[in-house]
């Protein structure tokens, strides 16, 4: 089954508060839209339908993701139709249409919709209404309604691609959702089990509810690393892969890159995988004079092989001299290259120790690093 995916993100989301439309607001460290897109990654081509004014926001929120941005229309149905038309070249058998404001959708809900599409032309998740239903008038209960047979609709709503495309092209407009469009065209839509966690961010308080759901799915590890190398005669030091002219060099078995060593140890620490010495024993002559990016790259690859991505790195170099500031940008870019990581996730800063202790006496350089790893 070849599946196309449409994420509808053209709404303005004004009820959710905040300065930006809700889909571009941050939730647990990244845009709402990015969580939603990640839930569908790898299932097929993705079209993200946006408001034309939001293109820069959408590009920033989806950096590095494999998807197409398509401008939506004035109404939701027009946006969905724009998404469907954009997928025609992919010739999908089925299509999933999902609200961007439901970032907590689980793989189980998506799988249930797809399973039902094997035998039905449409399928959508829903939850039976369990609360009592009232009508109200002027603050008073004016009646009760039978809740039997009533459902709360969720997304993704899945359809046979050719049929829903024809249904949207033929629909006069004003439909509540894609299921209404499908039914107007005579399609059967199966109800599959929805999920309370698959909430739609609508009001400001929904952000914290969604963040709690997503945190439950997150495995976050924190590691620290500390390293010291002494000065000896020389004319430069290697710090974070950058050659910095100085009156001494750093003494060590490898290139003595104290900054890279601390970061490497922080990553090993987050993985509970010991330190550089365990993976690259100093007793082994093959690491003599080695460039430390070999160690850092090993730690990053080990993290990724365990299913973790580097969340961020924060490194503090402690020395009186050389001055780090003029080289910090180059160091950050070098580390980003070695780690294959966005440079905005890498912080490199420096401090003196106010002339106190071994760093104050300029006997060497110390480095302190923190790394977070996030299960991906
Ligand atoms: Mg070291």
PDB file of C-alpha atoms in Angstrom, residues 34-163:
ATOM      1  CA  UNK A  34       7.477  19.191  14.016  1.00  0.00           C
ATOM      2  CA  UNK A  35       6.131  16.724  16.597  1.00  0.00           C
ATOM      3  CA  UNK A  36       3.168  16.049  14.341  1.00  0.00           C
ATOM      4  CA  UNK A  37       5.366  15.532  11.272  1.00  0.00           C
ATOM      5  CA  UNK A  38       7.717  13.235  13.182  1.00  0.00           C
ATOM      6  CA  UNK A  39       4.755  10.995  14.044  1.00  0.00           C
ATOM      7  CA  UNK A  40       4.261  10.290  10.316  1.00  0.00           C
ATOM      8  CA  UNK A  41       7.896  10.216   9.175  1.00  0.00           C
ATOM      9  CA  UNK A  42       8.846   7.236   7.044  1.00  0.00           C
ATOM     10  CA  UNK A  43       5.292   6.249   6.098  1.00  0.00           C
ATOM     11  CA  UNK A  44       5.199   8.000   2.723  1.00  0.00           C
ATOM     12  CA  UNK A  45       5.504  11.385   1.014  1.00  0.00           C
ATOM     13  CA  UNK A  46       4.310  14.217   3.279  1.00  0.00           C
ATOM     14  CA  UNK A  47       2.645  17.429   2.157  1.00  0.00           C
ATOM     15  CA  UNK A  48       2.406  20.176   4.780  1.00  0.00           C
ATOM     16  CA  UNK A  49      -0.368  22.599   3.830  1.00  0.00           C
ATOM     17  CA  UNK A  50       0.329  26.071   5.220  1.00  0.00           C
ATOM     18  CA  UNK A  51      -1.027  29.599   5.156  1.00  0.00           C
ATOM     19  CA  UNK A  52       0.990  31.548   2.545  1.00  0.00           C
ATOM     20  CA  UNK A  53       2.036  34.062   5.251  1.00  0.00           C
ATOM     21  CA  UNK A  54       3.597  31.245   7.322  1.00  0.00           C
ATOM     22  CA  UNK A  55       6.180  30.013   4.817  1.00  0.00           C
ATOM     23  CA  UNK A  56       9.213  31.297   6.752  1.00  0.00           C
ATOM     24  CA  UNK A  57       7.838  29.900  10.025  1.00  0.00           C
ATOM     25  CA  UNK A  58       7.169  26.546   8.357  1.00  0.00           C
ATOM     26  CA  UNK A  59      10.635  26.386   6.822  1.00  0.00           C
ATOM     27  CA  UNK A  60      12.235  27.131  10.197  1.00  0.00           C
ATOM     28  CA  UNK A  61      10.096  24.563  12.020  1.00  0.00           C
ATOM     29  CA  UNK A  62      10.718  21.775   9.504  1.00  0.00           C
ATOM     30  CA  UNK A  63      14.429  22.284   8.831  1.00  0.00           C
ATOM     31  CA  UNK A  64      16.042  19.067   7.606  1.00  0.00           C
ATOM     32  CA  UNK A  65      12.738  17.211   7.246  1.00  0.00           C
ATOM     33  CA  UNK A  66      11.664  15.447   4.062  1.00  0.00           C
ATOM     34  CA  UNK A  67       8.371  17.085   3.029  1.00  0.00           C
ATOM     35  CA  UNK A  68       6.735  19.513   0.624  1.00  0.00           C
ATOM     36  CA  UNK A  69       5.154  22.830   1.597  1.00  0.00           C
ATOM     37  CA  UNK A  70       1.941  23.719  -0.204  1.00  0.00           C
ATOM     38  CA  UNK A  71      -0.144  26.878   0.200  1.00  0.00           C
ATOM     39  CA  UNK A  72      -3.640  26.226   1.530  1.00  0.00           C
ATOM     40  CA  UNK A  73      -6.925  27.981   0.853  1.00  0.00           C
ATOM     41  CA  UNK A  74      -9.372  30.114   2.810  1.00  0.00           C
ATOM     42  CA  UNK A  75     -11.233  27.108   4.237  1.00  0.00           C
ATOM     43  CA  UNK A  76     -10.019  23.783   5.564  1.00  0.00           C
ATOM     44  CA  UNK A  77     -11.565  21.870   2.652  1.00  0.00           C
ATOM     45  CA  UNK A  78      -9.714  24.067   0.149  1.00  0.00           C
ATOM     46  CA  UNK A  79      -6.463  23.383   1.999  1.00  0.00           C
ATOM     47  CA  UNK A  80      -7.047  19.633   1.955  1.00  0.00           C
ATOM     48  CA  UNK A  81      -7.851  19.779  -1.766  1.00  0.00           C
ATOM     49  CA  UNK A  82      -4.585  21.669  -2.379  1.00  0.00           C
ATOM     50  CA  UNK A  83      -2.766  18.914  -0.486  1.00  0.00           C
ATOM     51  CA  UNK A  84      -4.494  16.179  -2.486  1.00  0.00           C
ATOM     52  CA  UNK A  85      -3.672  17.873  -5.792  1.00  0.00           C
ATOM     53  CA  UNK A  86      -0.021  18.159  -4.692  1.00  0.00           C
ATOM     54  CA  UNK A  87       0.113  14.396  -4.069  1.00  0.00           C
ATOM     55  CA  UNK A  88      -1.345  13.336  -7.445  1.00  0.00           C
ATOM     56  CA  UNK A  89       2.130  12.988  -8.960  1.00  0.00           C
ATOM     57  CA  UNK A  90       3.072  10.487  -6.228  1.00  0.00           C
ATOM     58  CA  UNK A  91       0.141   8.241  -7.234  1.00  0.00           C
ATOM     59  CA  UNK A  92      -0.607   7.030  -3.687  1.00  0.00           C
ATOM     60  CA  UNK A  93      -3.213   4.271  -3.166  1.00  0.00           C
ATOM     61  CA  UNK A  94      -4.330   5.745   0.160  1.00  0.00           C
ATOM     62  CA  UNK A  95      -4.018   9.080   1.897  1.00  0.00           C
ATOM     63  CA  UNK A  96      -3.932  10.065   5.570  1.00  0.00           C
ATOM     64  CA  UNK A  97      -5.228  13.557   6.371  1.00  0.00           C
ATOM     65  CA  UNK A  98      -4.228  14.851   9.800  1.00  0.00           C
ATOM     66  CA  UNK A  99      -4.635  18.040  11.821  1.00  0.00           C
ATOM     67  CA  UNK A 100      -1.281  19.632  12.647  1.00  0.00           C
ATOM     68  CA  UNK A 101      -2.671  20.481  16.112  1.00  0.00           C
ATOM     69  CA  UNK A 102      -2.694  16.788  17.123  1.00  0.00           C
ATOM     70  CA  UNK A 103       1.043  16.247  17.804  1.00  0.00           C
ATOM     71  CA  UNK A 104       0.579  13.321  20.225  1.00  0.00           C
ATOM     72  CA  UNK A 105      -0.925  10.889  17.701  1.00  0.00           C
ATOM     73  CA  UNK A 106       0.437   7.400  18.298  1.00  0.00           C
ATOM     74  CA  UNK A 107       1.692   4.827  15.819  1.00  0.00           C
ATOM     75  CA  UNK A 108      -1.093   2.525  17.059  1.00  0.00           C
ATOM     76  CA  UNK A 109      -3.825   4.959  15.976  1.00  0.00           C
ATOM     77  CA  UNK A 110      -2.191   5.475  12.566  1.00  0.00           C
ATOM     78  CA  UNK A 111      -1.801   1.700  12.137  1.00  0.00           C
ATOM     79  CA  UNK A 112      -5.472   1.119  13.028  1.00  0.00           C
ATOM     80  CA  UNK A 113      -6.611   3.586  10.348  1.00  0.00           C
ATOM     81  CA  UNK A 114      -4.359   1.971   7.740  1.00  0.00           C
ATOM     82  CA  UNK A 115      -5.512  -1.531   8.692  1.00  0.00           C
ATOM     83  CA  UNK A 116      -9.163  -0.553   8.202  1.00  0.00           C
ATOM     84  CA  UNK A 117      -8.356   0.961   4.796  1.00  0.00           C
ATOM     85  CA  UNK A 118      -7.483  -2.518   3.538  1.00  0.00           C
ATOM     86  CA  UNK A 119     -11.224  -3.252   3.336  1.00  0.00           C
ATOM     87  CA  UNK A 120     -12.935   0.165   3.478  1.00  0.00           C
ATOM     88  CA  UNK A 121     -12.692   3.263   1.309  1.00  0.00           C
ATOM     89  CA  UNK A 122     -12.424   5.441   4.434  1.00  0.00           C
ATOM     90  CA  UNK A 123     -11.446   5.043   8.102  1.00  0.00           C
ATOM     91  CA  UNK A 124     -11.097   7.456  11.006  1.00  0.00           C
ATOM     92  CA  UNK A 125     -10.313   7.228  14.740  1.00  0.00           C
ATOM     93  CA  UNK A 126     -12.967   8.257  17.243  1.00  0.00           C
ATOM     94  CA  UNK A 127     -13.847   7.860  20.910  1.00  0.00           C
ATOM     95  CA  UNK A 128     -17.334   7.056  22.170  1.00  0.00           C
ATOM     96  CA  UNK A 129     -18.893   9.887  24.156  1.00  0.00           C
ATOM     97  CA  UNK A 130     -18.903   8.832  27.812  1.00  0.00           C
ATOM     98  CA  UNK A 131     -19.979  12.059  29.531  1.00  0.00           C
ATOM     99  CA  UNK A 132     -23.667  12.830  29.926  1.00  0.00           C
ATOM    100  CA  UNK A 133     -24.904  15.276  27.297  1.00  0.00           C
ATOM    101  CA  UNK A 134     -27.040  18.264  28.186  1.00  0.00           C
ATOM    102  CA  UNK A 135     -28.533  21.171  26.426  1.00  0.00           C
ATOM    103  CA  UNK A 136     -28.366  24.455  28.264  1.00  0.00           C
ATOM    104  CA  UNK A 137     -30.145  27.767  28.179  1.00  0.00           C
ATOM    105  CA  UNK A 138     -29.231  30.916  30.114  1.00  0.00           C
ATOM    106  CA  UNK A 139     -26.969  28.937  32.476  1.00  0.00           C
ATOM    107  CA  UNK A 140     -29.578  26.291  33.268  1.00  0.00           C
ATOM    108  CA  UNK A 141     -29.824  22.717  32.048  1.00  0.00           C
ATOM    109  CA  UNK A 142     -32.721  22.669  29.634  1.00  0.00           C
ATOM    110  CA  UNK A 143     -32.620  19.019  28.644  1.00  0.00           C
ATOM    111  CA  UNK A 144     -30.571  15.844  28.253  1.00  0.00           C
ATOM    112  CA  UNK A 145     -29.525  13.992  25.122  1.00  0.00           C
ATOM    113  CA  UNK A 146     -28.949  10.303  24.571  1.00  0.00           C
ATOM    114  CA  UNK A 147     -25.216   9.752  24.030  1.00  0.00           C
ATOM    115  CA  UNK A 148     -25.651   6.260  22.535  1.00  0.00           C
ATOM    116  CA  UNK A 149     -24.017   6.069  19.127  1.00  0.00           C
ATOM    117  CA  UNK A 150     -22.206   9.408  19.488  1.00  0.00           C
ATOM    118  CA  UNK A 151     -18.455   9.682  18.875  1.00  0.00           C
ATOM    119  CA  UNK A 152     -15.764  12.331  19.231  1.00  0.00           C
ATOM    120  CA  UNK A 153     -13.914  12.412  15.909  1.00  0.00           C
ATOM    121  CA  UNK A 154     -10.114  12.518  15.695  1.00  0.00           C
ATOM    122  CA  UNK A 155      -7.533  12.420  12.917  1.00  0.00           C
ATOM    123  CA  UNK A 156      -5.738  11.024  10.914  1.00  0.00           C
ATOM    124  CA  UNK A 157      -8.673  10.300   8.644  1.00  0.00           C
ATOM    125  CA  UNK A 158      -7.653   7.845   5.931  1.00  0.00           C
ATOM    126  CA  UNK A 159      -9.153   7.349   2.489  1.00  0.00           C
ATOM    127  CA  UNK A 160      -8.745   5.717  -0.872  1.00  0.00           C
ATOM    128  CA  UNK A 161      -6.773   8.451  -2.636  1.00  0.00           C
ATOM    129  CA  UNK A 162      -8.610   8.556  -5.976  1.00  0.00           C
ATOM    130  CA  UNK A 163     -12.037   8.488  -4.319  1.00  0.00           C
TER     131      UNK A 163
END
